Coordinates of C-alpha atoms in Angstrom, one line a residue:
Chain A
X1 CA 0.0 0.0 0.0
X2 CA 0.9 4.2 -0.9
X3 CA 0.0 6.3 1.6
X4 CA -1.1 9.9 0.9
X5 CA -1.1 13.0 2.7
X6 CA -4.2 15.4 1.4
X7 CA -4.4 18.9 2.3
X8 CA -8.2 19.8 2.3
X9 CA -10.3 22.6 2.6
X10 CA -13.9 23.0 2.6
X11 CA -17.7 24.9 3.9
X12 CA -18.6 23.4 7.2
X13 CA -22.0 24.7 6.8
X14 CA -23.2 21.9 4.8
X15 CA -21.8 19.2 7.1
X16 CA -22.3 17.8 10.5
X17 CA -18.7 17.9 11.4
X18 CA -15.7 16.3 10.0
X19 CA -16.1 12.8 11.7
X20 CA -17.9 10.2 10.3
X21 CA -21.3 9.6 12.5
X22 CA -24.6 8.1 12.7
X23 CA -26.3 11.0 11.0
X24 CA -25.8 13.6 9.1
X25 CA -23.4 14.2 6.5
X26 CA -19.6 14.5 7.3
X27 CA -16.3 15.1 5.5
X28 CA -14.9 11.7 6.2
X29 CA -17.6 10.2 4.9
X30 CA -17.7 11.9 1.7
X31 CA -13.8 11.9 0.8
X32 CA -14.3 8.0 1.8
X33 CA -16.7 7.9 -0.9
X34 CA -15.3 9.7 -3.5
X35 CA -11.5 8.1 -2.7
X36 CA -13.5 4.2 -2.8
X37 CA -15.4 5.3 -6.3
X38 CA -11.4 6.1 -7.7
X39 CA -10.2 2.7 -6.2
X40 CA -12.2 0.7 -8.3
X41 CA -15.1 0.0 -5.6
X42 CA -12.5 -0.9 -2.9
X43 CA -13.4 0.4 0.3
X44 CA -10.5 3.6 1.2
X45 CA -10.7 4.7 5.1
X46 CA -9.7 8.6 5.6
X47 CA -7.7 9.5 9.1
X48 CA -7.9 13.6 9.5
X49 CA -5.5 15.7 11.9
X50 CA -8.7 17.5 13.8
X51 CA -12.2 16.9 14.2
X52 CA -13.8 19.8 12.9
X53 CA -17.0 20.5 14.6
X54 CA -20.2 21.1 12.8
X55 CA -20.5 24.2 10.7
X56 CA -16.6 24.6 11.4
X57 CA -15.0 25.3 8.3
X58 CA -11.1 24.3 7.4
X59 CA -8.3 25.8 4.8
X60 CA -6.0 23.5 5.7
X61 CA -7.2 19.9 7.2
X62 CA -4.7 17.4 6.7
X63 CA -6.3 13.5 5.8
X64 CA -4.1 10.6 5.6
X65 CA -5.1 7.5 3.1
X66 CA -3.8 4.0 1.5
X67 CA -4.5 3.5 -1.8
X68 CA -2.9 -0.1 -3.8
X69 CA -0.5 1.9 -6.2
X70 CA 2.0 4.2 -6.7
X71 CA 0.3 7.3 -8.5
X72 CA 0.3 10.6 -9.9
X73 CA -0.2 12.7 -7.2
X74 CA -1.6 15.8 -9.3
X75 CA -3.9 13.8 -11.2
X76 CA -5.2 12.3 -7.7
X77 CA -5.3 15.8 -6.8
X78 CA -7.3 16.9 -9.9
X79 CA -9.0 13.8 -9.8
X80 CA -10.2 14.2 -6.0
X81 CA -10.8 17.7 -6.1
X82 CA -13.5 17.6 -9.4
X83 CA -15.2 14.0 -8.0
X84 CA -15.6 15.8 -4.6
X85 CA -18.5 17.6 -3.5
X86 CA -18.5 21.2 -4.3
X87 CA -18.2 22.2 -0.5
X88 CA -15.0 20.1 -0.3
X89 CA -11.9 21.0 -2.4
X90 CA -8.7 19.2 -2.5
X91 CA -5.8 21.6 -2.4
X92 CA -2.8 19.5 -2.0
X93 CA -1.6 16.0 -2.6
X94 CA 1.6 14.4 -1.6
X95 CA 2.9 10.4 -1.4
X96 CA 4.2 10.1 2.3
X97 CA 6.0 7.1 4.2
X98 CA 3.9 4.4 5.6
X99 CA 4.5 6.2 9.4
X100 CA 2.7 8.7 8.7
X101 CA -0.3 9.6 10.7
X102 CA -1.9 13.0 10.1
X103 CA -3.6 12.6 13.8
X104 CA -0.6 11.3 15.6
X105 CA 2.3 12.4 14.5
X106 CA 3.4 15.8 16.1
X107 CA 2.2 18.9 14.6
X108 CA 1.1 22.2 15.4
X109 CA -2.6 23.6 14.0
X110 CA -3.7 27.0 13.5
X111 CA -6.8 28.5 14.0
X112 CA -8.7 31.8 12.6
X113 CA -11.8 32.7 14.0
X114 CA -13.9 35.7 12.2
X115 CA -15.7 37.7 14.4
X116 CA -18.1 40.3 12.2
X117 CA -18.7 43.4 13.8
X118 CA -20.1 45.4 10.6
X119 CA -22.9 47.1 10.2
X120 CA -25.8 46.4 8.8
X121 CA -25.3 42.8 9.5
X122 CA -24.3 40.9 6.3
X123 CA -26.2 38.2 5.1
X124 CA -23.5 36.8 2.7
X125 CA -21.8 36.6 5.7
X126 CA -23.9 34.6 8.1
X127 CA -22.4 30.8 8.0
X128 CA -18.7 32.3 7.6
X129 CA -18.3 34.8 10.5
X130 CA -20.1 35.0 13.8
X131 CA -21.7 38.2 13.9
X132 CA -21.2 40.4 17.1
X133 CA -23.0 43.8 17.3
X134 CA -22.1 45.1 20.7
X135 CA -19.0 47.5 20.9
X136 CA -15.9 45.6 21.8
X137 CA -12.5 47.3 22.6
X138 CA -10.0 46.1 20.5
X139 CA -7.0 47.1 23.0
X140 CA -8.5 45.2 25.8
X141 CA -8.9 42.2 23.8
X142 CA -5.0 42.3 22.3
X143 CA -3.9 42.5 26.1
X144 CA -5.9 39.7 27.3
X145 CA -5.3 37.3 25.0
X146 CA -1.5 37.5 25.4
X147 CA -2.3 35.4 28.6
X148 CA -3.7 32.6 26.8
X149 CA 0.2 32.1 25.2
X150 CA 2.1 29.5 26.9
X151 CA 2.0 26.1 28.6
X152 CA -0.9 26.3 30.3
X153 CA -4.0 23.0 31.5
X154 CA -6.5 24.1 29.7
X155 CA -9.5 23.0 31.6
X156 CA -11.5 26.2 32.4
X157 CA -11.7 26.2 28.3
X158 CA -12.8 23.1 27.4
X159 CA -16.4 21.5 27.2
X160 CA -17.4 19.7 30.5
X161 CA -17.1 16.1 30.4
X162 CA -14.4 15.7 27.6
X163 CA -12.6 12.3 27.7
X164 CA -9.2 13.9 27.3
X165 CA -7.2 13.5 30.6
X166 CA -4.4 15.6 29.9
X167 CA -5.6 18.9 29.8
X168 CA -2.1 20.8 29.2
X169 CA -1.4 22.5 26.2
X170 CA 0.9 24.5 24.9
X171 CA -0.2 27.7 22.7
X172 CA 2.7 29.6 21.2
X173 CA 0.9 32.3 19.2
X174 CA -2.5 33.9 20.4
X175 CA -3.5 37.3 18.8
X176 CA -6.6 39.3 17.3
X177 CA -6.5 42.1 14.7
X178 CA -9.4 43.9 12.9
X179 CA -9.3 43.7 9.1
X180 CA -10.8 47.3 8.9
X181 CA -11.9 46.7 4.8
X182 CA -13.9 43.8 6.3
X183 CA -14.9 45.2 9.2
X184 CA -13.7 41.7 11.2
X185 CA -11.7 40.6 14.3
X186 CA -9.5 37.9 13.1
X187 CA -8.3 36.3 16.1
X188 CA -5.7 33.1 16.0
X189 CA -4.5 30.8 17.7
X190 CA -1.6 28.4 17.0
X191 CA -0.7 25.2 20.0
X192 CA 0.2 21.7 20.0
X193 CA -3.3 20.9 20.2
X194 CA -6.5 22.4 21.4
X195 CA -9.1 20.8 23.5
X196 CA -13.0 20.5 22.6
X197 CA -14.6 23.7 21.8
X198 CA -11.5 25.4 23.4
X199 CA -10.7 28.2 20.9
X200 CA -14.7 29.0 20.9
X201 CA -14.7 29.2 24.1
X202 CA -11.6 31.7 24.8
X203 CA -13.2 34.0 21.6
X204 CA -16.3 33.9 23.4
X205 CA -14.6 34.9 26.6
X206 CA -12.0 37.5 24.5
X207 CA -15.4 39.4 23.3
X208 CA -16.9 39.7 26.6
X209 CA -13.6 41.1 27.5
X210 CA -13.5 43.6 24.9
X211 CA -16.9 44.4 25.7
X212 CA -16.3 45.5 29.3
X213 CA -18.3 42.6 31.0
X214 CA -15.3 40.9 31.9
X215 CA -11.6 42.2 33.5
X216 CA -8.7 41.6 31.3
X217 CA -7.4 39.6 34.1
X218 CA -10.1 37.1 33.9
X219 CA -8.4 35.1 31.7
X220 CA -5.5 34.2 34.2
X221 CA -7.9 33.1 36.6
X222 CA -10.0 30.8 34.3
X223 CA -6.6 29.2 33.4
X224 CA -5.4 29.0 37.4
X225 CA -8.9 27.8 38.8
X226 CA -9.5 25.6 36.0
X227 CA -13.3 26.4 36.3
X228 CA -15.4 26.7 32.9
X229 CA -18.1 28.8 35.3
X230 CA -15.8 31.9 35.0
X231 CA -15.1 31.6 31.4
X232 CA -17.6 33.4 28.5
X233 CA -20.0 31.5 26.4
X234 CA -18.8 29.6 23.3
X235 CA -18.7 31.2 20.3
X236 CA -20.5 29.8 17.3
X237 CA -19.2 27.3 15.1
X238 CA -19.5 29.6 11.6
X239 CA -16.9 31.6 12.7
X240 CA -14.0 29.2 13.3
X241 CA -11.7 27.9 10.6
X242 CA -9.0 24.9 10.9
X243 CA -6.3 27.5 8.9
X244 CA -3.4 25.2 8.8
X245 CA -1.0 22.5 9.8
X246 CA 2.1 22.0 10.2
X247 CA 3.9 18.6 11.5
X248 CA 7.2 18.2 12.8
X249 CA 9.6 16.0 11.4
Chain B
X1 CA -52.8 53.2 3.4
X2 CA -49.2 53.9 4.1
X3 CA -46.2 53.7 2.0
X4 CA -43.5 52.0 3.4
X5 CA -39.8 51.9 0.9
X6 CA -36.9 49.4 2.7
X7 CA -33.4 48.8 2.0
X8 CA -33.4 45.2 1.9
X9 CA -30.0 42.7 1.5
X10 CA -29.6 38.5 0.7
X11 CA -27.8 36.2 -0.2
X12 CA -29.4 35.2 -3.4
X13 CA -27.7 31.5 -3.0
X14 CA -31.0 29.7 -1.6
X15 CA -33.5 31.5 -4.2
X16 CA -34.7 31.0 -7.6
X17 CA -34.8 34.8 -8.1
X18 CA -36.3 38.0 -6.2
X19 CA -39.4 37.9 -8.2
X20 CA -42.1 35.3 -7.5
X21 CA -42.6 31.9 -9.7
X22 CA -44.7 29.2 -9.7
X23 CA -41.9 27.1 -8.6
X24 CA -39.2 27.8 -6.3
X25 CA -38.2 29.9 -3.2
X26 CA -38.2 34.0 -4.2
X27 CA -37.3 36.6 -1.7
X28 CA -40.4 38.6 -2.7
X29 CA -42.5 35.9 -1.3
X30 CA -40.7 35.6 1.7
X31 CA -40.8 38.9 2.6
X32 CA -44.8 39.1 1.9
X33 CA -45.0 36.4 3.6
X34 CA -43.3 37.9 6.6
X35 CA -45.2 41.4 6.5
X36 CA -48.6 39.5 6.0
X37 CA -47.8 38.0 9.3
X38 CA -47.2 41.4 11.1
X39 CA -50.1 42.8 9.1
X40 CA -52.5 40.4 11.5
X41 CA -52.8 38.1 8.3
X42 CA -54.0 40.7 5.3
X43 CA -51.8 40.2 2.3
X44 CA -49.4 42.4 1.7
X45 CA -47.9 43.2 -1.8
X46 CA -44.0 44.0 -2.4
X47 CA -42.7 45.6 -5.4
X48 CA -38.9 45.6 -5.7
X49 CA -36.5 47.6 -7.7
X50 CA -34.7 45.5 -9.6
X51 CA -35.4 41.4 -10.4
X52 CA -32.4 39.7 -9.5
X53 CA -31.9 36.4 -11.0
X54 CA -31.1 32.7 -9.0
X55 CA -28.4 33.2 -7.2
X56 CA -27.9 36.8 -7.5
X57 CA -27.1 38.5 -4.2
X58 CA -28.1 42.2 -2.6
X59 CA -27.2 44.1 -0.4
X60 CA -28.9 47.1 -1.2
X61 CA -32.3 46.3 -3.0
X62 CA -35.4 48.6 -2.4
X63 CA -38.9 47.5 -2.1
X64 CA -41.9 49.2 -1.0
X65 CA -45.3 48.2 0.2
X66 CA -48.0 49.3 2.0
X67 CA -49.8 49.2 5.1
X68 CA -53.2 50.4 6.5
X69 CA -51.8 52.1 9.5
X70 CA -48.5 54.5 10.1
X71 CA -45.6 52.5 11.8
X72 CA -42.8 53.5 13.9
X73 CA -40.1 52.9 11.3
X74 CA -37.1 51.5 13.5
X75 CA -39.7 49.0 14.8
X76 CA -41.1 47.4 11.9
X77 CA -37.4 47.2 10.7
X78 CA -36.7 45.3 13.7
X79 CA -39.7 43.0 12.8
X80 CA -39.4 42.5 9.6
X81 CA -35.3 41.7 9.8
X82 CA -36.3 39.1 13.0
X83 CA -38.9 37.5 11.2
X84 CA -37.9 37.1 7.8
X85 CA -35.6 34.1 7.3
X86 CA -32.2 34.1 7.9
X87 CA -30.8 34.9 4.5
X88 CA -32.7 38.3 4.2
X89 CA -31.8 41.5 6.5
X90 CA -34.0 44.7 6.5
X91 CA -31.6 47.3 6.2
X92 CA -33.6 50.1 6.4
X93 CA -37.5 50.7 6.5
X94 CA -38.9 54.6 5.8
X95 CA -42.2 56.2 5.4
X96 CA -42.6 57.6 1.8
X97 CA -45.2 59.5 -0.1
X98 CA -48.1 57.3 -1.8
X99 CA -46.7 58.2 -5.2
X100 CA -43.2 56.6 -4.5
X101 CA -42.7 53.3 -6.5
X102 CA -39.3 51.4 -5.9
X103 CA -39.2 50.3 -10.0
X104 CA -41.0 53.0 -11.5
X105 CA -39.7 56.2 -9.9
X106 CA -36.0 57.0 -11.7
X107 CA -33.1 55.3 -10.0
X108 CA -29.4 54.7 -10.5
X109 CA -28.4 51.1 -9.5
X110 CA -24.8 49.8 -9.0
X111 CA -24.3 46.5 -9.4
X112 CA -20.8 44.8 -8.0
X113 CA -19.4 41.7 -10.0
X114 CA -16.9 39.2 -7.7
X115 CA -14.5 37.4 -9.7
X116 CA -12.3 35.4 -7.1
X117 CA -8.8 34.8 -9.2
X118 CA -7.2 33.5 -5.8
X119 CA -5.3 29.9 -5.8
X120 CA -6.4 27.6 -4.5
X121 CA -10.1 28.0 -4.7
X122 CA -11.8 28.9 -1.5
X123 CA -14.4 26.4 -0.9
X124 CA -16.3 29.3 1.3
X125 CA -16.5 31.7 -1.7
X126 CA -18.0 29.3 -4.1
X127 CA -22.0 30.7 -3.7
X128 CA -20.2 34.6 -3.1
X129 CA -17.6 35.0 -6.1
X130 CA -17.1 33.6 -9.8
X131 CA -14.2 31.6 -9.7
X132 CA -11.9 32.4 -12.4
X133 CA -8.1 30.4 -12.2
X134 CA -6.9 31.5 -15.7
X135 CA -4.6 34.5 -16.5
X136 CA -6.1 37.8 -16.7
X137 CA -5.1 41.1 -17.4
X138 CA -6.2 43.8 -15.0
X139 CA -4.8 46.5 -17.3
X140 CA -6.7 45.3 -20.7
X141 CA -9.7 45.0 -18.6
X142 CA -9.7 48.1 -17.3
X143 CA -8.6 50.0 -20.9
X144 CA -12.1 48.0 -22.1
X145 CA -14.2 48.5 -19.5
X146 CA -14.2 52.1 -20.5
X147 CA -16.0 52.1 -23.6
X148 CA -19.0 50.4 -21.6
X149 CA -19.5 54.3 -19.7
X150 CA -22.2 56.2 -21.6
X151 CA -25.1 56.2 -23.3
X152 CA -25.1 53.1 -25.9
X153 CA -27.9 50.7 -27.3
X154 CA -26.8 47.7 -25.2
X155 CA -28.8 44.8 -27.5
X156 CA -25.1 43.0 -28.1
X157 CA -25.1 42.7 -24.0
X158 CA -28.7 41.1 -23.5
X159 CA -30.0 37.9 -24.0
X160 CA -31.5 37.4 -26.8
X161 CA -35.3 37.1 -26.9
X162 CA -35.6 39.8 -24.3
X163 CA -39.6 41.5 -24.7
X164 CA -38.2 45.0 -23.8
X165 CA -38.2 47.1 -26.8
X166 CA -35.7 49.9 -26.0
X167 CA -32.4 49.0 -25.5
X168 CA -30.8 52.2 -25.2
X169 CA -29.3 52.7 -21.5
X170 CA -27.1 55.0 -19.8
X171 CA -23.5 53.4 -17.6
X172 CA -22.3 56.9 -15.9
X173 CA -19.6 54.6 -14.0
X174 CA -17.5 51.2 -14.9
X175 CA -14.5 50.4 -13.2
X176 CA -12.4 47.1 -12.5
X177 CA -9.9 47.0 -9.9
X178 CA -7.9 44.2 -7.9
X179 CA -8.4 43.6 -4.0
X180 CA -5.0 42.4 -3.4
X181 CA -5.9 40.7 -0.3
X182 CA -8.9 38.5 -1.1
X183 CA -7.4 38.1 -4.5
X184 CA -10.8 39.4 -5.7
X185 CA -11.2 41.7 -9.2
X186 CA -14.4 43.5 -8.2
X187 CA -16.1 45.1 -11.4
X188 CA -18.5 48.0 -10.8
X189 CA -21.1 49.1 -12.7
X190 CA -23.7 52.3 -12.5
X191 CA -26.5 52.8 -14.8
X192 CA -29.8 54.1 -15.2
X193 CA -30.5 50.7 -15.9
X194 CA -30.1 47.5 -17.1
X195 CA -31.2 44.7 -19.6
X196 CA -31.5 41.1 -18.7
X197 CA -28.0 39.8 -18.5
X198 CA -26.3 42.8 -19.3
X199 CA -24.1 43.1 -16.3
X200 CA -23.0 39.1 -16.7
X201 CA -22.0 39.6 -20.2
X202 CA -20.2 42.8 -19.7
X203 CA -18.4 40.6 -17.4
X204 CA -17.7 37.6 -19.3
X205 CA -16.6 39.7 -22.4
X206 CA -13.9 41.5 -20.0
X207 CA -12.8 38.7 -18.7
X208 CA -12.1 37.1 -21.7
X209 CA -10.4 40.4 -23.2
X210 CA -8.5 40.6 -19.8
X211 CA -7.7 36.3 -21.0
X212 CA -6.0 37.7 -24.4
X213 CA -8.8 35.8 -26.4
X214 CA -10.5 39.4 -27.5
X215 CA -8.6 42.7 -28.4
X216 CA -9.5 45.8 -26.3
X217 CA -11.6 47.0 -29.3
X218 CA -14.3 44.2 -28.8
X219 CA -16.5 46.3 -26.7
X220 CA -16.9 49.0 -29.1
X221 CA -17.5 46.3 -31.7
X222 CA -20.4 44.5 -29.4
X223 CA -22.3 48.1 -29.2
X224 CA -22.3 49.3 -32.7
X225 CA -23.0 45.9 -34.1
X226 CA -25.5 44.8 -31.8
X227 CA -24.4 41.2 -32.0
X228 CA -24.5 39.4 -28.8
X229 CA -22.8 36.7 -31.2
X230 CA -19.6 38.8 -30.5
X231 CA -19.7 38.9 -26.9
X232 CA -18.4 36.9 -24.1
X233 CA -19.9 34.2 -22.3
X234 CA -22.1 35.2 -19.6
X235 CA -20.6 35.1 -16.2
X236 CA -21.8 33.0 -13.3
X237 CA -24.8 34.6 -11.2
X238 CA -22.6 34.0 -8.0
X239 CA -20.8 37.0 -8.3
X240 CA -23.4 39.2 -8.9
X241 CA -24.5 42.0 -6.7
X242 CA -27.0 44.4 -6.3
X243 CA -25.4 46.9 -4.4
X244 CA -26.8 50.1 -4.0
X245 CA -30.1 52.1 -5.7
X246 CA -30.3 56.1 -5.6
X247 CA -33.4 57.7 -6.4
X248 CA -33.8 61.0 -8.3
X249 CA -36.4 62.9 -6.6

């Protein structure tokens, strides 16, 4: 067997998440199909680096796959990429070694989340940024979130009730702009991993910074008392995009 | 009764069109729908400015309609933008005088063409831009695009079959230009104005200039002759915007 590494990018909206489930259409499931239909019927399983949530979109997911031959890895590409649904593109295809593993092996991800604060609200806008129409402080925000960089447990970010035992992770770049043409925060967040829902969660708590309900300090003490009570509400999934990967060697 | 004019945008993505067909969603329905509701049930009539086609977004289309009693304005706004569906905001609700009639009373629209020349394509863009990954000239584009500004007989720029007699309309602006960051030409067009198509075949004819496949000159050649046989193909509806209406008073 070839393994493949596949950069992917694609519209969350139409999907229940990346991971193949019971219901609902997901990512997995429809590269699986489209990956089986180019290997002559014969069933190909797709491993991805994150677990996009639903409605979370991604420029840069990273899949791993085995295909039977050695093969052209731009017509695979091309090939991929038109047999594909149209809210799934294929940007990227490269023959790796059989250790590969685009979940296990060390990386670091990148995440952008879009934060719309124009006005009027734009429809054309509404499954790709999470619009926010309260006034927000940009200078409080960009001092807060400076706190989140480091090696910190993670805990008071996270979902209750995740699995995950080790809650320690290690972000080394945390920062939000505003795009002014756009009138958008673009806030991101690169680590060693991220925990469930945790960069939703810290934009949701960054906003309520910025708009005064919070003190800049809170999010030292979210991290220290590891309690999700003090922390903001998520944010929602449209805004959040998987923005790239990049694996150690 | 009361005359009532709103600034309305959507994303024209999940419609068959503004104006109502047997068959398919239309955001003139929707939006009688919604104000029949708030109207304790009575129908209520919209008449738009302009009929976008499938998939054609706005962001500035006017409609008006009217209703048996006066309104505070910021109100019904408010409850006609919460109650229509989620791909339609209500930008902006007035009182007007009875006479006022969003189609008939002399406007100036400006529609906004998207053509999204980034690589690779952006999965997210694919309902909000044209997609366009072949070489193109900005400069012979732009050179073109001015013999479009004026007053012209635009018959080579409809489609053909079209059951309005008078083909004779006024562009006071055209302009191309290149957002560098989203990788975006964004065409601009204002007119008194115009025929079925028109603003998609403008566009595919400049594009295909700005390509190399047609000199400079084929614009000028398109109006005198009146041959729609000489123009470009006509661009994707996905790019399309309505974006702003002025009325003469």
């Amino acid at each position: 067997m070839v393994r493949y590494k596949a950069i992917i990018s694609y519209d969350g909206s139409g999907f229940v998440g990346f991971q193949r489930q019971n219901q609902g259409r997901t990512v997995q499931e429809e590269v699986e199909k489209t990956l089986t239909r180019l290997n002559s019927g014969q069933p190909v399983a797709v491993h991805g680096a994150g677990r996009t949530d639903s409605g979370v979109h991604a420029y840069g997911q990273v899949i791993h796959f085995d295909l039977p031959q050695e093969r052209d890895v731009e017509k695979l590409r091309f090939g991929l990429d038109t047999q594909c649904p149209d809210d799934i593109d294929v940007v990227e295809v490269e023959q790796v070694s059989d250790d590969f593993h685009a979940r296990y092996q060390k990386h670091h991800k990148t995440y952008e989340f879009l934060v719309d604060i124009g006005r009027p609200k734009n429809p054309m806008m509404r499954h790709y940024a999470t619009h926010y129409p309260y006034p927000v402080s940009l200078s409080l925000m960009a001092e807060a979130v400076k706190a989140l960089v480091g090696t910190h447990d993670f805990t008071g970010f996270t979902a209750a009730g995740t699995s995950v035992e080790n809650k320690v992770r290690t972000i080394s770049h945390a920062s939000v702009v505003l795009d002014e043409q756009r009138q958008f925060l673009v806030f991101t967040f690169t680590g060693n991993g991220f925990l469930y829902k945790q960069v939703r969660n810290m934009v949701g708590t960054l906003l309520k910074i910025g708009n005064g309900r919070m003190p800049v300090k809170q999010i030292e003490l979210i991290l220290s008392s590891k309690n999700r009570q003090l922390a903001g509400p998520t944010a929602g999934p449209n805004g959040l995009y998987l923005k790239e990967i990049i694996y150690e060697d």
